[in-house]
């Protein structure tokens, strides 16, 4: 049994945290057992994601924000804009978009995918320092990461390579007083650094937009309430002086000067030494949700760098006076974030237009990053498109970014006049992208296809783009006379595409091992297309019962692995199981495994396989008795990761991840010289609930697991 060392990489799309446990290599075959940094049980491990914090980073405004702001910063649930005379806090709540996996197969569920989200509502609080103006903020402590914004169809409005900084310093806000902004994902700190002899009584904090301002007598916190009853709590300030390299506390606190203005009291201190006053704003008392960032898919390159895509509401509120605004009105953008091997953000790229956009699939090679998703925007950013205009209300987009994320290699719409969703994506060695999903359009662009016309109201589609993205090498419908959808795609070295999803059609094009639907409806299917896309090598139903396929992978030998959900039946009140299936290169079912506990429901969301056929399945469960894992509290919401061997034996280990999982990727280094054993690294991505009364308060995250052996000492 392998060891899973867990590293947490929570995302706010501008920063990440990684705690790395060094891998242990061995030249001999050790006895191995599950071991985890935090919690260990004989049955498995559980990880609590809520303990991780993410640094707040700042960007200079180079056109990505309203022109009156010189710097912007984003946290979980708030934005900060710094001007020449103060700082603005922006926060709010909205209706969050939910994950589109599994892709909704029937008409009532399909409408949920294509429903536009409600406009965001923002609250602004402006901080002025009475008697201080002419601010000249500057960034300090660069992180090495950058942001790229491809928003709207006009390249003049795109902004790239905007650097990230840990802090913004504003010198001389008062005589002898500097101001420094910094913080993490849930707290904003602003330090007043007083030179020797500077008078702290100069500092006057005026909060424009505050309905009330008072000092909590119990703990000294400054409580600010807005007209819509959102509360901000300023913790009692930390006041100290550096003496011989140590922080020596100084007594003091907040005081109210007038209705919307506060200052500080500072008791005895050494005026010949610098003084630091450090207030902290905690964003923990929102009445509803705030920003939502959801991760849909994850990929990893040969260097171990990680790429995540999904949907973000962070930083694109569009109210009068807001920090991020402009001609667009969309609540959400697609995002792509690249993380280094230590969890540091290398870039975050935003893709979107005037409506809602989401990334659903991602793939990467040496030439760039490929993203598939859904857009409602008529002005989605395009470059060398094969389709110049969006025809329906919502359609699929396909975008390829340069390796540094700062250039559109190509970006295109792909769809017909009614609507599409999907964006599952895979690539081959020639840099061709394969995209899949479902469409309700009767005029979806078909080229060299197996099926030229849809048989039902909803049909799956598969499309292969040329390496430059400017044309379709093939594109086809895939479905029967009812409702069918594709949720995942993989490609082998012979350029055959494999797709899975769900079919309600009894005349779905089955061919090969199982040529008819087994009996359940909908039924998970596995279909292998010819390299030309104009015929089926095989197409089979995967289960005797009602199932939905959500993930597919293929190993070098041509064996194919599918993950999904077994429904009994597919109703919210019934218990579901995750399933894993393996098919031979001829499409014959090799094994079918169900994963669930004795209570609650489980669903499979994603699957990854290494060259040896070892398989990792990621999904979610509410079962307190999930196989191979420790007991969890009643009615949990837990993501799981399960490892099986090439024959489906296991679980070799099960890891609870404490949040909802939607993607998994695996990288295994090549065997080293001298016979040194190498072990894979696994990455999962998903969404975690981060507090508040509304479940819309969610963040994207990545979890990294390093498999390493533990050598058992002989008794």
XYZ file of C-alpha atoms in Angstrom:
715
model
C 0.000 0.000 0.000
C 1.432 3.365 -1.019
C 1.869 6.414 1.133
C -0.034 9.563 0.292
C 1.633 12.759 1.469
C -0.937 15.535 1.171
C -0.189 19.095 0.123
C -2.962 21.681 0.060
C -3.108 24.322 -2.649
C -6.262 26.418 -2.089
C -6.895 28.981 -4.806
C -8.323 32.458 -4.825
C -6.947 32.733 -8.359
C -4.200 35.002 -7.178
C -2.335 32.932 -4.615
C -1.871 29.437 -3.271
C -0.414 27.586 -0.317
C 1.593 24.380 -0.482
C 3.037 22.341 2.375
C 5.369 19.823 0.812
C 6.498 16.610 2.469
C 9.742 15.481 0.823
C 9.522 12.237 -1.094
C 11.481 9.218 0.126
C 13.196 7.116 -2.524
C 14.356 3.553 -1.941
C 16.410 1.118 -3.958
C 14.840 -1.826 -2.195
C 11.192 -2.801 -2.079
C 9.947 -1.613 1.331
C 6.887 -2.557 3.297
C 4.571 0.369 2.838
C 1.563 1.703 4.675
C -0.704 4.734 4.451
C 0.747 7.775 6.099
C -0.409 11.363 6.063
C 0.947 14.609 7.434
C -2.134 15.475 9.462
C -4.307 12.502 10.390
C -3.592 8.796 10.171
C -5.775 5.774 10.792
C -5.332 2.128 9.829
C -8.136 2.520 7.295
C -7.082 5.700 5.548
C -6.632 9.414 5.897
C -8.760 12.509 6.061
C -7.703 16.019 5.147
C -9.363 19.173 6.438
C -9.008 21.910 3.851
C -10.506 24.643 6.000
C -7.247 25.203 7.892
C -5.335 26.400 4.852
C -4.948 30.129 4.242
C -4.032 31.915 1.036
C -1.989 35.069 0.719
C -3.615 38.213 -0.592
C -1.786 39.614 -3.611
C -1.932 42.992 -5.302
C -1.740 44.087 -8.926
C -0.944 47.484 -10.422
C -3.902 48.706 -12.456
C -2.966 48.516 -16.116
C -6.483 48.782 -17.441
C -8.032 45.702 -15.862
C -9.848 47.836 -13.254
C -11.613 51.192 -13.065
C -9.210 53.957 -14.026
C -9.326 55.819 -10.702
C -7.671 52.869 -8.922
C -3.900 52.593 -9.006
C -3.704 49.160 -7.330
C -6.163 46.334 -6.746
C -6.152 43.291 -4.467
C -8.496 40.308 -4.177
C -9.334 38.075 -1.263
C -12.021 35.476 -0.624
C -15.119 37.655 -0.599
C -13.600 41.095 -1.017
C -11.656 43.361 -3.323
C -9.470 46.311 -2.430
C -8.819 49.275 -4.686
C -6.214 51.893 -3.788
C -6.494 55.416 -5.189
C -4.532 58.627 -4.787
C -6.515 59.583 -1.689
C -7.733 56.369 -0.040
C -8.784 52.767 -0.373
C -12.098 51.153 -1.316
C -13.318 47.801 -0.031
C -15.789 46.036 -2.294
C -17.691 42.927 -1.301
C -21.040 41.384 -2.050
C -23.158 38.332 -2.720
C -24.672 36.694 -5.761
C -26.221 33.544 -7.112
C -23.422 31.116 -7.820
C -23.169 28.878 -10.835
C -22.826 25.202 -10.025
C -20.619 22.649 -11.693
C -21.869 21.353 -15.034
C -20.634 17.813 -14.352
C -22.295 15.491 -14.919
C -23.714 17.162 -18.006
C -27.444 17.349 -17.630
C -29.211 14.904 -19.945
C -32.856 15.887 -19.904
C -34.660 19.009 -20.974
C -35.503 20.294 -17.496
C -31.924 19.895 -16.301
C -30.530 21.265 -19.549
C -32.339 24.529 -18.893
C -30.387 24.883 -15.659
C -27.114 24.878 -17.586
C -28.217 27.616 -19.941
C -29.939 29.866 -17.395
C -28.100 33.128 -16.951
C -27.000 34.004 -13.458
C -28.379 36.938 -11.528
C -26.417 40.155 -11.496
C -24.095 40.632 -8.573
C -24.818 43.047 -5.756
C -21.839 44.863 -4.284
C -21.240 46.940 -1.187
C -18.537 49.595 -1.068
C -16.799 51.024 1.970
C -14.234 53.762 1.335
C -11.397 54.405 3.741
C -10.006 57.927 3.794
C -7.268 59.243 6.032
C -8.459 62.693 7.091
C -5.791 65.237 6.283
C -3.906 62.883 3.942
C -3.937 62.965 0.160
C -1.644 62.671 -2.824
C -0.945 58.984 -2.176
C 1.785 57.382 -4.272
C 1.350 53.625 -3.655
C 4.070 51.193 -4.722
C 4.273 47.406 -4.775
C 6.747 45.562 -2.581
C 7.736 41.890 -2.308
C 6.949 40.614 -5.838
C 5.710 37.013 -5.871
C 6.828 36.166 -9.414
C 3.242 35.448 -10.520
C 1.245 37.393 -13.108
C -2.360 37.932 -14.179
C -3.665 38.024 -17.746
C -7.061 39.388 -18.760
C -8.706 38.472 -22.044
C -12.044 40.159 -21.486
C -14.235 41.117 -24.429
C -13.578 40.799 -28.142
C -11.360 43.873 -28.591
C -7.610 43.186 -28.166
C -7.147 46.804 -27.045
C -8.984 45.820 -23.860
C -6.803 42.793 -23.118
C -4.128 43.131 -20.444
C -1.289 40.689 -19.862
C 1.751 40.083 -17.667
C 0.464 42.142 -14.738
C 2.797 41.306 -11.833
C 1.723 40.167 -8.373
C 3.002 41.702 -5.138
C 2.518 40.668 -1.523
C 2.267 44.230 -0.251
C 1.430 47.769 -1.309
C 3.239 50.550 0.497
C 2.014 54.148 0.595
C 4.851 56.374 1.896
C 4.224 59.466 4.014
C 0.454 59.347 4.406
C 1.156 61.629 7.366
C 4.367 63.203 8.520
C 6.648 60.321 9.450
C 3.913 57.713 8.826
C 3.935 55.030 6.083
C 0.963 52.786 5.299
C 1.378 49.145 4.188
C -1.464 46.922 2.901
C -1.128 43.128 3.119
C -3.122 40.107 4.320
C -4.473 36.689 3.395
C -7.603 35.301 1.735
C -9.956 36.187 4.599
C -8.249 39.109 6.325
C -6.944 42.470 5.197
C -4.251 44.153 7.241
C -3.020 47.703 6.897
C -0.022 48.686 8.986
C 0.850 52.202 10.020
C 4.619 52.388 10.454
C 5.630 55.469 12.445
C 9.151 56.810 12.289
C 10.783 57.882 15.562
C 9.048 61.020 16.838
C 5.959 60.700 14.574
C 2.665 61.470 16.318
C 0.073 58.644 16.188
C -2.704 61.186 16.884
C -2.363 62.330 13.257
C -4.048 59.146 12.062
C -7.787 59.519 11.458
C -9.683 56.686 9.713
C -12.821 57.925 7.975
C -15.145 55.186 6.656
C -17.394 56.552 3.930
C -20.399 54.284 3.543
C -20.561 53.187 7.172
C -23.995 53.259 8.792
C -22.474 52.905 12.253
C -19.064 52.738 13.878
C -18.374 51.640 17.432
C -15.740 50.012 19.611
C -16.704 46.682 21.162
C -16.091 47.199 24.886
C -15.608 43.482 25.467
C -12.563 43.038 23.218
C -11.618 46.423 21.783
C -12.615 45.541 18.200
C -13.858 48.266 15.881
C -17.278 47.305 14.499
C -18.443 48.820 11.216
C -21.932 48.213 9.831
C -23.069 49.111 6.312
C -26.590 50.303 5.388
C -27.459 46.774 4.169
C -26.399 45.364 7.566
C -23.145 43.733 6.488
C -20.621 43.974 9.305
C -16.862 44.342 9.166
C -14.817 43.681 12.270
C -11.467 45.382 12.800
C -9.631 43.343 15.411
C -8.075 45.328 18.220
C -4.861 46.620 16.635
C -1.515 45.056 17.342
C 0.769 47.884 18.434
C 4.450 47.163 18.947
C 8.032 48.356 18.649
C 11.076 46.406 17.477
C 13.625 46.137 20.296
C 16.731 43.989 19.780
C 14.969 42.099 17.010
C 11.893 41.320 19.099
C 8.372 42.750 18.919
C 7.592 44.498 22.193
C 3.823 45.082 22.638
C 2.540 48.586 23.319
C -0.850 49.131 24.943
C -3.461 50.979 22.926
C -6.561 50.587 20.801
C -9.286 52.197 18.732
C -11.182 55.324 19.689
C -14.153 56.955 17.996
C -13.470 60.547 16.939
C -16.886 61.189 15.361
C -19.697 59.283 13.650
C -17.717 57.758 10.760
C -14.146 58.437 11.916
C -11.869 56.504 14.260
C -8.355 56.964 15.561
C -5.944 55.254 17.932
C -4.933 55.605 21.535
C -1.339 54.654 22.233
C -0.034 54.420 25.771
C 3.560 54.669 26.971
C 6.188 53.813 24.339
C 9.686 54.884 23.316
C 9.297 57.831 20.898
C 12.892 57.381 19.771
C 12.078 54.059 18.117
C 9.734 53.220 15.230
C 6.148 52.262 16.151
C 3.834 49.897 14.240
C 0.027 49.989 14.485
C -1.522 46.970 12.758
C -5.350 46.811 12.378
C -6.876 43.703 10.749
C -10.242 43.486 8.973
C -11.833 40.036 9.180
C -14.447 39.190 6.533
C -16.312 36.618 8.583
C -19.725 38.151 9.291
C -21.251 38.362 5.812
C -25.003 37.749 5.838
C -24.771 35.764 2.634
C -22.242 34.362 0.214
C -19.580 36.427 -1.424
C -17.206 35.481 -4.235
C -17.416 32.019 -5.695
C -14.610 30.297 -7.567
C -15.210 26.733 -8.743
C -12.612 24.412 -10.283
C -13.847 22.013 -12.951
C -10.720 20.301 -14.239
C -6.999 19.924 -13.573
C -4.008 18.998 -15.732
C -0.302 18.584 -15.029
C 2.743 18.909 -17.268
C 5.932 16.865 -17.281
C 7.633 19.269 -14.881
C 4.937 18.842 -12.246
C 3.378 22.281 -12.770
C -0.395 22.231 -12.322
C -3.105 23.882 -14.428
C -6.654 24.435 -13.207
C -9.700 25.809 -15.003
C -13.180 26.684 -13.836
C -15.435 29.654 -13.202
C -14.756 32.717 -11.089
C -16.846 35.561 -9.736
C -13.816 37.175 -8.086
C -13.110 40.710 -9.129
C -15.701 41.193 -11.827
C -18.497 42.983 -10.021
C -19.846 45.660 -12.298
C -21.629 48.274 -10.208
C -21.291 52.020 -10.457
C -18.181 52.990 -8.527
C -16.994 49.402 -8.263
C -13.355 48.450 -8.469
C -13.649 46.097 -11.435
C -15.989 47.486 -14.056
C -16.191 48.598 -17.653
C -18.323 47.799 -20.674
C -19.022 44.204 -19.677
C -21.903 43.034 -17.515
C -21.066 39.398 -16.921
C -20.964 38.031 -13.401
C -18.440 35.291 -14.116
C -15.382 34.536 -16.207
C -13.531 31.382 -17.098
C -10.128 31.191 -15.475
C -6.900 29.281 -15.930
C -4.351 29.207 -13.111
C -0.889 27.681 -13.354
C 0.814 26.609 -10.130
C 4.471 25.753 -9.707
C 5.674 22.654 -7.922
C 5.729 24.523 -4.604
C 2.190 25.849 -4.980
C 3.271 29.316 -6.119
C 1.061 30.904 -8.754
C 2.902 31.367 -12.017
C -0.055 32.939 -13.810
C -3.794 33.441 -13.563
C -5.576 34.160 -16.830
C -9.175 35.336 -17.077
C -11.336 34.675 -20.162
C -14.744 36.202 -20.665
C -17.081 38.729 -22.149
C -20.250 40.575 -21.292
C -22.095 37.548 -19.957
C -21.346 34.388 -17.981
C -18.448 32.151 -18.968
C -16.962 28.984 -17.445
C -14.045 26.676 -18.144
C -14.995 22.989 -18.061
C -11.969 21.135 -19.422
C -8.212 21.636 -19.643
C -5.211 19.962 -21.285
C -1.575 20.991 -21.623
C 1.465 20.247 -23.776
C 4.748 22.002 -24.462
C 3.104 24.361 -26.958
C 0.405 25.729 -24.658
C -2.692 25.310 -22.540
C -6.022 24.202 -24.045
C -9.342 25.141 -22.431
C -12.874 24.110 -23.340
C -15.972 25.573 -21.760
C -19.288 27.320 -22.166
C -19.939 30.982 -22.883
C -23.053 33.134 -22.976
C -21.054 36.139 -24.182
C -21.438 37.652 -27.635
C -18.049 39.331 -27.136
C -15.977 36.401 -25.903
C -12.281 37.007 -26.788
C -11.433 35.426 -30.155
C -8.206 34.858 -32.046
C -7.964 33.120 -35.443
C -11.412 31.604 -34.841
C -12.963 28.940 -36.992
C -16.335 30.378 -35.906
C -16.555 34.153 -35.525
C -19.973 34.546 -33.908
C -22.061 32.926 -31.182
C -25.275 31.692 -32.769
C -27.283 30.478 -29.776
C -27.854 31.722 -26.260
C -24.976 29.621 -24.942
C -22.301 27.771 -26.823
C -18.958 26.043 -26.425
C -15.647 27.871 -26.670
C -12.208 26.407 -27.334
C -9.139 28.466 -26.423
C -5.429 27.739 -26.602
C -3.121 29.910 -24.502
C 0.618 30.294 -24.922
C 2.721 28.436 -22.326
C 3.020 31.614 -20.226
C -0.735 32.246 -20.415
C -0.310 35.761 -21.826
C -1.294 35.205 -25.464
C -4.242 33.660 -27.289
C -2.793 31.172 -29.744
C -6.361 30.716 -30.921
C -9.822 31.132 -29.445
C -13.111 30.258 -31.103
C -16.807 29.649 -30.666
C -18.057 26.176 -31.583
C -21.793 25.603 -31.854
C -25.105 26.014 -33.587
C -28.115 28.323 -33.355
C -29.736 26.786 -30.267
C -27.229 25.964 -27.530
C -24.357 23.792 -26.348
C -22.548 22.896 -23.172
C -19.430 20.911 -22.514
C -15.841 21.627 -23.232
C -14.343 18.276 -22.222
C -10.983 18.434 -23.988
C -8.019 16.219 -24.906
C -4.990 16.687 -27.154
C -2.788 14.487 -29.309
C 0.922 14.596 -30.087
C 0.352 16.809 -33.150
C -1.261 19.573 -31.001
C -4.777 18.899 -32.274
C -7.503 19.488 -29.697
C -10.503 17.176 -29.319
C -13.606 18.704 -27.740
C -16.836 17.046 -26.617
C -20.126 17.937 -24.980
C -23.769 18.100 -25.934
C -25.846 20.278 -28.236
C -29.497 21.136 -28.777
C -28.715 22.685 -32.168
C -29.772 21.117 -35.448
C -27.073 23.071 -37.286
C -24.013 22.198 -35.218
C -21.033 22.423 -37.622
C -20.396 18.878 -38.854
C -17.328 18.051 -40.957
C -16.341 14.521 -42.074
C -18.654 13.208 -39.366
C -20.037 9.842 -38.382
C -23.485 11.412 -37.842
C -24.463 14.519 -39.791
C -27.850 15.097 -38.161
C -29.071 14.922 -34.554
C -31.542 12.167 -33.812
C -33.108 13.732 -30.709
C -33.613 16.940 -28.805
C -30.176 16.653 -27.180
C -27.211 14.981 -28.817
C -23.576 14.497 -27.940
C -20.902 15.965 -30.176
C -17.209 15.339 -30.772
C -14.962 17.722 -32.709
C -11.272 17.660 -33.652
C -9.593 20.985 -34.359
C -6.548 21.462 -36.541
C -3.296 22.287 -34.708
C -3.699 26.003 -35.479
C -7.350 25.948 -34.395
C -8.508 27.531 -37.644
C -10.462 24.556 -39.010
C -12.248 21.353 -38.068
C -10.538 18.128 -39.058
C -13.757 16.359 -38.154
C -16.905 17.060 -36.193
C -19.840 14.768 -35.559
C -23.054 14.295 -33.667
C -23.210 11.209 -31.461
C -26.576 10.067 -30.175
C -29.938 8.480 -30.789
C -33.520 9.703 -30.970
C -33.841 10.785 -27.332
C -31.438 12.642 -25.036
C -27.699 11.934 -25.012
C -24.652 13.818 -23.748
C -20.881 13.459 -23.549
C -19.019 14.486 -20.421
C -15.415 13.295 -20.930
C -12.937 12.540 -23.704
C -9.501 10.910 -24.044
C -7.222 10.295 -27.032
C -4.717 7.492 -27.653
C -1.443 7.480 -29.584
C -3.254 6.222 -32.710
C -5.438 9.370 -32.671
C -8.635 7.556 -31.745
C -10.926 9.468 -29.393
C -12.791 7.786 -26.513
C -15.885 9.424 -25.044
C -18.246 8.640 -22.208
C -21.432 10.182 -20.927
C -25.057 9.198 -20.596
C -27.665 8.059 -23.069
C -31.423 7.855 -22.739
C -31.805 6.700 -26.343
C -32.547 3.015 -26.938
C -31.178 3.523 -30.453
C -27.906 5.062 -29.359
C -25.239 3.915 -31.848
C -23.857 0.900 -29.998
C -21.465 -1.344 -31.884
C -19.120 -4.105 -30.776
C -19.054 -5.878 -27.425
C -22.429 -4.680 -26.126
C -24.540 -3.503 -29.035
C -27.695 -2.544 -27.115
C -28.485 -0.643 -23.963
C -28.144 -2.952 -20.956
C -31.431 -1.884 -19.443
C -30.899 1.201 -17.322
C -31.916 4.639 -18.511
C -29.874 6.702 -18.745
C -26.987 4.364 -19.451
C -23.288 5.162 -19.311
C -21.585 4.432 -22.612
C -18.038 4.119 -23.894
C -17.484 4.913 -27.557
C -14.234 4.726 -29.529
C -14.113 6.721 -32.746
C -11.836 6.029 -35.678
C -8.899 8.417 -36.167
C -10.823 10.084 -38.998
C -13.917 10.483 -36.821
C -16.205 9.076 -39.482
C -16.825 5.626 -37.988
C -17.034 3.785 -34.675
C -14.423 1.212 -33.721
C -16.688 0.161 -30.875
C -19.483 1.612 -28.754
C -20.792 -0.161 -25.682
C -23.147 0.267 -22.757
C -21.329 -0.184 -19.451
C -23.888 -1.376 -16.917
C -27.023 -3.388 -16.329
C -28.402 -0.511 -14.320
C -28.899 3.226 -14.588
C -25.506 4.889 -14.863
C -23.816 8.130 -15.897
C -20.249 8.240 -17.230
C -18.254 11.296 -16.147
C -14.553 10.508 -16.659
C -12.449 8.511 -19.116
C -8.739 7.705 -19.501
C -6.677 5.373 -21.679
C -3.342 3.646 -21.028
C -0.581 2.995 -23.595
C -1.861 -0.553 -24.219
C -5.274 0.736 -25.321
C -7.157 -0.330 -22.198
C -9.789 2.259 -21.286
C -11.024 3.278 -17.825
C -14.331 4.991 -17.074
C -15.627 6.554 -13.865
C -19.154 7.634 -13.141
C -22.243 7.206 -11.034
C -24.600 4.266 -10.651
C -28.103 5.492 -9.804
C -30.841 3.498 -8.154
C -32.651 5.149 -9.802
C -31.146 8.586 -10.657
C -33.198 10.536 -8.134
C -32.084 12.881 -5.390
C -33.801 10.777 -2.709
C -32.073 7.540 -3.721
C -28.592 6.332 -2.793
C -26.044 6.447 -5.622
C -22.728 4.609 -6.013
C -19.530 5.601 -7.754
C -18.387 3.082 -10.333
C -15.144 2.266 -12.143
C -15.068 0.229 -15.351
C -12.221 -1.053 -17.495
C -12.556 -2.105 -21.118
C -10.089 -4.000 -23.290
C -8.705 -2.507 -26.527
C -11.572 -4.329 -28.282
C -14.163 -2.689 -26.032
C -14.918 -5.766 -23.904
C -15.675 -5.034 -20.254
C -12.743 -6.263 -18.106
C -14.040 -5.241 -14.708
C -16.778 -3.148 -13.143
C -16.346 -1.955 -9.551
C -18.763 -0.040 -7.333
C -17.522 2.319 -4.627
C -19.849 3.295 -1.799
C -20.441 2.854 1.880
C -23.411 1.324 3.649
C -25.117 4.697 4.042
C -25.314 7.844 1.971
C -24.580 8.402 -1.701
C -21.390 8.543 -3.724
C -20.571 9.765 -7.211
C -17.549 9.350 -9.437
C -16.396 12.547 -11.139
C -12.969 11.995 -12.684
C -10.388 9.310 -13.416
C -6.686 9.133 -14.220
C -4.466 6.194 -15.136
C -0.705 5.743 -15.340
C 1.264 3.673 -17.835
C 1.030 0.588 -15.601
C -2.763 0.669 -15.441
C -2.971 1.864 -11.841
C -6.096 3.980 -11.564
C -7.146 6.910 -9.409
C -10.831 7.776 -9.091
C -12.029 11.057 -7.609
C -15.548 11.915 -6.566
C -17.769 12.842 -3.660
C -19.593 10.937 -0.957
C -22.001 11.447 1.902
C -21.351 7.941 3.218
C -19.821 7.653 6.683
C -18.507 4.165 5.856
C -16.796 4.679 2.518
C -14.456 1.743 1.719
C -10.841 2.056 2.789
C -11.381 5.365 4.599
C -11.811 6.383 8.232
C -15.320 7.039 9.553
C -16.500 10.587 9.031
C -19.159 12.658 10.726
C -22.810 12.023 9.828
C -24.121 13.698 6.670
C -20.716 14.818 5.440
C -19.774 16.405 2.149
C -16.412 14.845 1.391
C -14.369 14.495 -1.730
C -12.594 11.167 -2.035
C -9.628 9.809 -3.935
C -9.356 6.024 -4.405
C -6.492 4.073 -5.949
C -7.048 0.708 -7.670
C -4.503 -1.548 -9.361
C -4.641 -2.524 -13.045
C -7.068 -5.361 -12.299
C -9.432 -3.231 -10.256
C -8.223 -4.569 -6.921
C -8.331 -2.249 -3.939
C -8.794 0.328 -2.726
C -5.026 0.407 -2.288
C -5.784 3.559 -0.340
C -8.643 6.007 0.110
C -8.176 9.652 1.005
C -10.916 12.030 2.129
C -10.310 15.547 0.872
C -12.920 17.543 2.791
C -14.533 19.225 -0.214
C -16.161 18.482 -3.549
C -13.811 17.046 -6.187
C -14.273 17.482 -9.941
C -10.910 16.655 -11.537
C -7.838 14.450 -11.121
C -4.485 14.210 -12.914
C -1.443 11.995 -12.349
C 2.204 12.372 -13.313
C 4.845 9.682 -12.790
C 8.523 10.414 -13.446
C 10.424 8.093 -15.747
C 12.387 5.345 -14.064
C 15.762 6.657 -12.980
C 19.135 5.163 -13.758
C 20.369 2.614 -11.283
C 16.947 1.057 -10.749
C 15.706 3.705 -8.314
C 11.961 3.315 -7.894
C 9.825 6.316 -8.792
C 6.378 7.094 -7.443
C 3.509 9.128 -8.911
C 2.206 12.502 -7.833
C -1.554 12.987 -7.930
C -3.403 16.280 -8.266
C -7.108 16.814 -7.640
C -9.143 19.976 -8.080
C -12.547 21.023 -6.841
C -14.522 23.417 -4.732
C -14.609 23.961 -0.998
C -17.217 25.777 1.068
C -15.468 28.574 2.971
C -18.106 29.790 5.418
C -21.013 32.179 5.660
C -24.700 31.426 5.574
C -24.849 30.879 1.813
C -23.354 27.907 0.006
C -22.363 30.296 -2.777
C -19.319 31.248 -0.707
C -16.932 28.786 -2.323
C -13.318 28.672 -3.433
C -11.481 26.604 -5.997
C -8.632 24.500 -4.655
C -6.005 21.968 -5.670
C -4.719 19.086 -3.574
C -1.354 17.504 -4.327
C -0.536 13.991 -3.090
C 2.964 12.540 -3.315
C 3.107 8.766 -3.074
C 6.207 7.753 -1.142
C 7.183 4.532 0.588
C 7.670 4.176 4.311
C 10.223 1.560 5.288
C 8.937 -0.479 8.206
C 11.411 -1.233 10.979
C 11.722 -4.905 11.768
C 10.269 -5.821 15.187
